[in-house]
């Protein structure tokens, strides 16, 4: 099992994910517009999670297959969308019988901490001229949340950043270079701030941390975890609350790249 699979097995709770991260589906529908799926195309949804965006892509008439490395998330996806094929595989090492016209990925590539391997696998999966469309966390994504967690860790005598950092947040230039070095032409790319509202006030940020920051917290005792959650709220509040609404300070990277012919 790779490091990616170990992280996935530890943190992904499909019920928590679907209940607290509805905004991923909402914003992901805009990324599908960049994909512009066509009837009859063969498309991979890489890091498909519980399959909601996979199903949205399928509504276009495209033949879409979901790929994810979390068995728990795929079990829920198969239950909700039994008509769609789903495959459990690591993004750095997935194989298809035939190459496809497009690979799509939303809110997943930043969990894949070996980007060279991921892009290489995507290239192998695509036909010449095939499209790679994605959105992910970019450089400075959740910087305020990370800083607040770090300050809380210092208070309990931990290093400011634990050894396991579960995310890969590249700059636009860094990711564009990786794509070009692996035989892609970048047709569109944008890096932008997207503050994302969280439901239920400070409890919304706690749910976000339980859902997405578990690798940073799972070495702590229950008492330490609760302390870190509470102190993170305190440190983050001045920057992340606007008109009584809590926000996650997201910075996103969105792109369309085409495999060279």
Coordinates of C-alpha atoms in Angstrom, one line a residue:
X1 CA 0.0 0.0 0.0
X2 CA 1.4 3.4 -1.0
X3 CA 1.5 6.4 1.3
X4 CA -1.5 7.8 -0.6
X5 CA -3.6 4.7 0.0
X6 CA -2.7 4.8 3.7
X7 CA -3.8 8.4 4.0
X8 CA -7.0 7.6 2.2
X9 CA -7.8 4.6 4.3
X10 CA -7.3 6.6 7.5
X11 CA -9.4 9.7 6.8
X12 CA -12.1 9.1 4.2
X13 CA -15.6 8.8 5.7
X14 CA -18.2 9.0 2.9
X15 CA -21.0 10.0 5.2
X16 CA -19.0 12.8 6.8
X17 CA -17.8 13.8 3.3
X18 CA -21.2 14.0 1.7
X19 CA -22.7 15.8 4.7
X20 CA -20.1 18.5 5.2
X21 CA -18.7 19.1 1.7
X22 CA -21.7 19.7 -0.5
X23 CA -19.9 22.7 -1.9
X24 CA -17.5 20.4 -3.8
X25 CA -20.4 19.2 -6.0
X26 CA -21.6 22.8 -6.4
X27 CA -18.3 24.2 -7.5
X28 CA -17.3 21.0 -9.4
X29 CA -20.2 21.5 -11.8
X30 CA -18.4 24.6 -13.1
X31 CA -15.2 22.5 -13.7
X32 CA -17.4 20.1 -15.8
X33 CA -18.1 23.1 -18.1
X34 CA -14.3 23.2 -18.8
X35 CA -14.4 19.5 -19.6
X36 CA -17.3 20.0 -22.0
X37 CA -18.1 16.2 -22.2
X38 CA -19.5 14.9 -25.4
X39 CA -21.9 12.0 -26.0
X40 CA -20.1 8.8 -26.6
X41 CA -16.7 10.0 -25.3
X42 CA -14.8 7.8 -22.9
X43 CA -13.9 9.8 -19.8
X44 CA -12.1 9.0 -16.5
X45 CA -13.1 10.8 -13.3
X46 CA -9.9 10.6 -11.3
X47 CA -10.4 10.8 -7.5
X48 CA -14.1 10.5 -8.0
X49 CA -14.9 10.0 -4.3
X50 CA -18.6 9.2 -3.8
X51 CA -19.3 9.6 -7.5
X52 CA -21.6 12.6 -7.6
X53 CA -19.7 14.5 -10.3
X54 CA -19.1 11.2 -12.1
X55 CA -22.9 11.0 -12.4
X56 CA -23.1 14.6 -13.6
X57 CA -20.6 13.9 -16.4
X58 CA -22.6 10.7 -17.3
X59 CA -25.7 12.9 -17.9
X60 CA -23.9 14.3 -21.0
X61 CA -24.1 10.8 -22.6
X62 CA -20.3 10.3 -22.1
X63 CA -19.1 6.9 -21.0
X64 CA -17.5 7.7 -17.7
X65 CA -15.6 5.6 -15.2
X66 CA -14.8 6.7 -11.7
X67 CA -11.3 5.9 -10.3
X68 CA -10.5 6.4 -6.6
X69 CA -8.1 4.7 -4.1
X70 CA -10.6 4.8 -1.2
X71 CA -12.6 1.6 -0.9
X72 CA -15.1 3.3 1.5
X73 CA -15.8 6.1 -0.9
X74 CA -16.2 3.8 -3.8
X75 CA -18.6 1.5 -1.9
X76 CA -20.9 4.5 -1.4
X77 CA -20.4 5.6 -5.1
X78 CA -21.4 2.1 -6.3
X79 CA -24.4 2.1 -4.0
X80 CA -25.7 5.4 -5.3
X81 CA -24.8 5.0 -8.9
X82 CA -24.9 1.2 -9.7
X83 CA -25.0 1.9 -13.5
X84 CA -21.6 3.6 -13.5
X85 CA -18.4 1.6 -13.4
X86 CA -16.0 2.4 -10.6
X87 CA -12.4 1.2 -10.2
X88 CA -10.2 1.2 -7.0
X89 CA -6.7 2.2 -8.0
X90 CA -3.9 4.5 -7.1
X91 CA -3.7 7.6 -9.3
X92 CA 0.1 7.0 -9.9
X93 CA -0.5 3.5 -11.2
X94 CA -3.9 2.9 -12.8
X95 CA -4.3 1.0 -16.0
X96 CA -7.0 1.0 -18.7
X97 CA -7.7 -1.5 -21.4
X98 CA -8.1 1.3 -24.0
X99 CA -7.0 4.9 -23.9
X100 CA -9.7 7.5 -23.3
X101 CA -10.6 11.0 -24.7
X102 CA -10.4 12.8 -21.4
X103 CA -9.4 12.6 -17.7
X104 CA -11.2 14.8 -15.3
X105 CA -10.3 15.5 -11.7
X106 CA -12.0 17.9 -9.1
X107 CA -10.8 18.6 -5.6
X108 CA -8.6 15.5 -5.6
X109 CA -5.2 16.2 -7.2
X110 CA -4.0 18.0 -4.1
X111 CA -4.3 14.7 -2.2
X112 CA -1.9 13.0 -4.7
X113 CA 1.5 14.0 -3.3
X114 CA 3.4 12.3 -6.2
X115 CA 2.3 14.6 -9.1
X116 CA 5.0 13.4 -11.5
X117 CA 3.6 9.8 -11.2
X118 CA 0.0 11.1 -11.5
X119 CA 0.6 13.1 -14.6
X120 CA 2.5 10.2 -16.2
X121 CA -0.4 7.8 -15.5
X122 CA -2.9 10.3 -16.9
X123 CA -0.8 10.7 -20.1
X124 CA -0.7 6.9 -20.5
X125 CA -4.5 6.8 -20.1
X126 CA -5.2 9.4 -22.8
X127 CA -5.3 9.1 -26.5
X128 CA -3.1 11.5 -28.4
X129 CA -4.9 14.9 -28.3
X130 CA -6.8 13.8 -25.2
X131 CA -7.8 16.3 -22.6
X132 CA -6.7 16.5 -18.9
X133 CA -9.1 18.9 -17.0
X134 CA -8.7 19.5 -13.3
X135 CA -9.2 21.8 -10.3
X136 CA -7.1 21.5 -7.2
X137 CA -5.8 23.4 -4.2
X138 CA -3.1 25.9 -5.3
X139 CA -0.2 27.5 -3.5
X140 CA -1.4 29.4 -0.3
X141 CA -4.6 27.2 -0.2
X142 CA -6.0 27.1 3.3
X143 CA -2.9 29.1 4.5
X144 CA -4.9 30.6 7.4
X145 CA -6.3 27.3 8.6
X146 CA -2.8 25.7 8.4
X147 CA -1.3 28.6 10.4
X148 CA -4.0 28.3 13.0
X149 CA -3.5 24.5 13.4
X150 CA 0.3 25.1 13.7
X151 CA -0.1 27.6 16.5
X152 CA -2.4 25.2 18.3
X153 CA 0.2 22.4 17.9
X154 CA 2.9 24.7 19.4
X155 CA 0.7 25.2 22.5
X156 CA 0.7 21.4 23.2
X157 CA 4.4 21.1 22.6
X158 CA 4.3 19.7 19.0
X159 CA 6.3 20.8 16.0
X160 CA 4.6 23.6 14.1
X161 CA 3.9 21.2 11.2
X162 CA 3.6 17.5 11.8
X163 CA 5.7 15.1 9.7
X164 CA 2.6 14.0 7.6
X165 CA 1.6 16.9 5.4
X166 CA -1.2 15.3 3.3
X167 CA -1.5 17.9 0.5
X168 CA 0.2 19.1 -2.6
X169 CA -0.5 22.7 -3.4
X170 CA 1.5 23.9 -6.4
X171 CA 1.8 27.3 -8.0
X172 CA 0.4 27.9 -11.5
X173 CA 3.9 28.0 -12.9
X174 CA 5.0 24.8 -11.1
X175 CA 2.1 22.7 -12.3
X176 CA 2.2 24.1 -15.9
X177 CA 5.9 23.1 -16.1
X178 CA 5.1 19.6 -14.9
X179 CA 2.4 19.2 -17.5
X180 CA 4.6 20.5 -20.3
X181 CA 7.5 18.3 -19.2
X182 CA 5.2 15.3 -19.5
X183 CA 4.0 15.9 -23.0
X184 CA 1.0 18.2 -22.5
X185 CA 0.1 21.6 -24.0
X186 CA -1.6 23.8 -21.4
X187 CA -4.6 25.5 -23.2
X188 CA -6.1 27.2 -20.2
X189 CA -5.0 27.7 -16.6
X190 CA -6.1 30.0 -13.8
X191 CA -5.1 30.4 -10.1
X192 CA -7.7 32.2 -8.1
X193 CA -9.0 32.8 -4.5
X194 CA -12.3 31.2 -3.7
X195 CA -13.3 31.7 -0.1
X196 CA -15.8 28.9 0.6
X197 CA -18.6 29.3 3.1
X198 CA -18.8 26.6 5.8
X199 CA -22.2 25.7 7.4
X200 CA -22.8 25.8 11.1
X201 CA -20.4 28.5 12.2
X202 CA -17.3 27.4 14.1
X203 CA -18.7 23.8 14.1
X204 CA -18.4 24.0 10.3
X205 CA -14.6 24.5 10.6
X206 CA -14.3 21.7 13.1
X207 CA -16.2 19.4 10.7
X208 CA -13.9 20.6 7.9
X209 CA -10.8 19.6 10.0
X210 CA -12.3 16.2 10.9
X211 CA -13.0 15.6 7.3
X212 CA -9.9 16.9 5.6
X213 CA -7.2 17.5 8.3
X214 CA -7.3 14.2 10.1
X215 CA -3.7 13.2 9.2
X216 CA -2.6 16.3 11.1
X217 CA -4.6 15.3 14.1
X218 CA -4.6 11.5 14.3
X219 CA -1.4 11.2 16.4
X220 CA -3.0 13.2 19.2
X221 CA -4.9 12.0 22.2
X222 CA -8.6 12.7 22.2
X223 CA -8.1 15.5 24.7
X224 CA -5.3 17.0 22.6
X225 CA -7.4 16.8 19.5
X226 CA -10.3 18.7 21.1
X227 CA -7.9 21.3 22.4
X228 CA -6.3 21.8 18.9
X229 CA -9.8 22.0 17.3
X230 CA -10.9 24.7 19.8
X231 CA -7.7 26.7 19.6
X232 CA -7.7 26.5 15.8
X233 CA -11.1 28.1 15.9
X234 CA -9.8 30.9 18.1
X235 CA -6.8 31.6 16.0
X236 CA -8.6 31.4 12.6
X237 CA -11.7 33.4 13.6
X238 CA -10.4 37.0 12.9
X239 CA -9.5 36.1 9.3
X240 CA -12.1 33.5 8.4
X241 CA -15.4 35.1 9.7
X242 CA -17.3 37.7 7.6
X243 CA -20.8 38.9 8.7
X244 CA -21.2 35.8 11.0
X245 CA -20.3 33.4 8.2
X246 CA -17.2 31.2 8.4
X247 CA -15.1 30.6 5.3
X248 CA -12.3 28.2 4.3
X249 CA -9.6 30.3 2.6
X250 CA -9.4 28.3 -0.6
X251 CA -7.0 29.2 -3.4
X252 CA -7.7 27.0 -6.5
X253 CA -5.8 26.0 -9.6
X254 CA -7.9 25.1 -12.7
X255 CA -6.6 23.9 -16.0
X256 CA -7.2 22.3 -19.4
X257 CA -4.2 20.5 -20.9
X258 CA -4.0 18.5 -24.1
X259 CA -1.8 15.5 -24.6
X260 CA 0.6 16.2 -27.5
X261 CA -0.1 14.2 -30.7

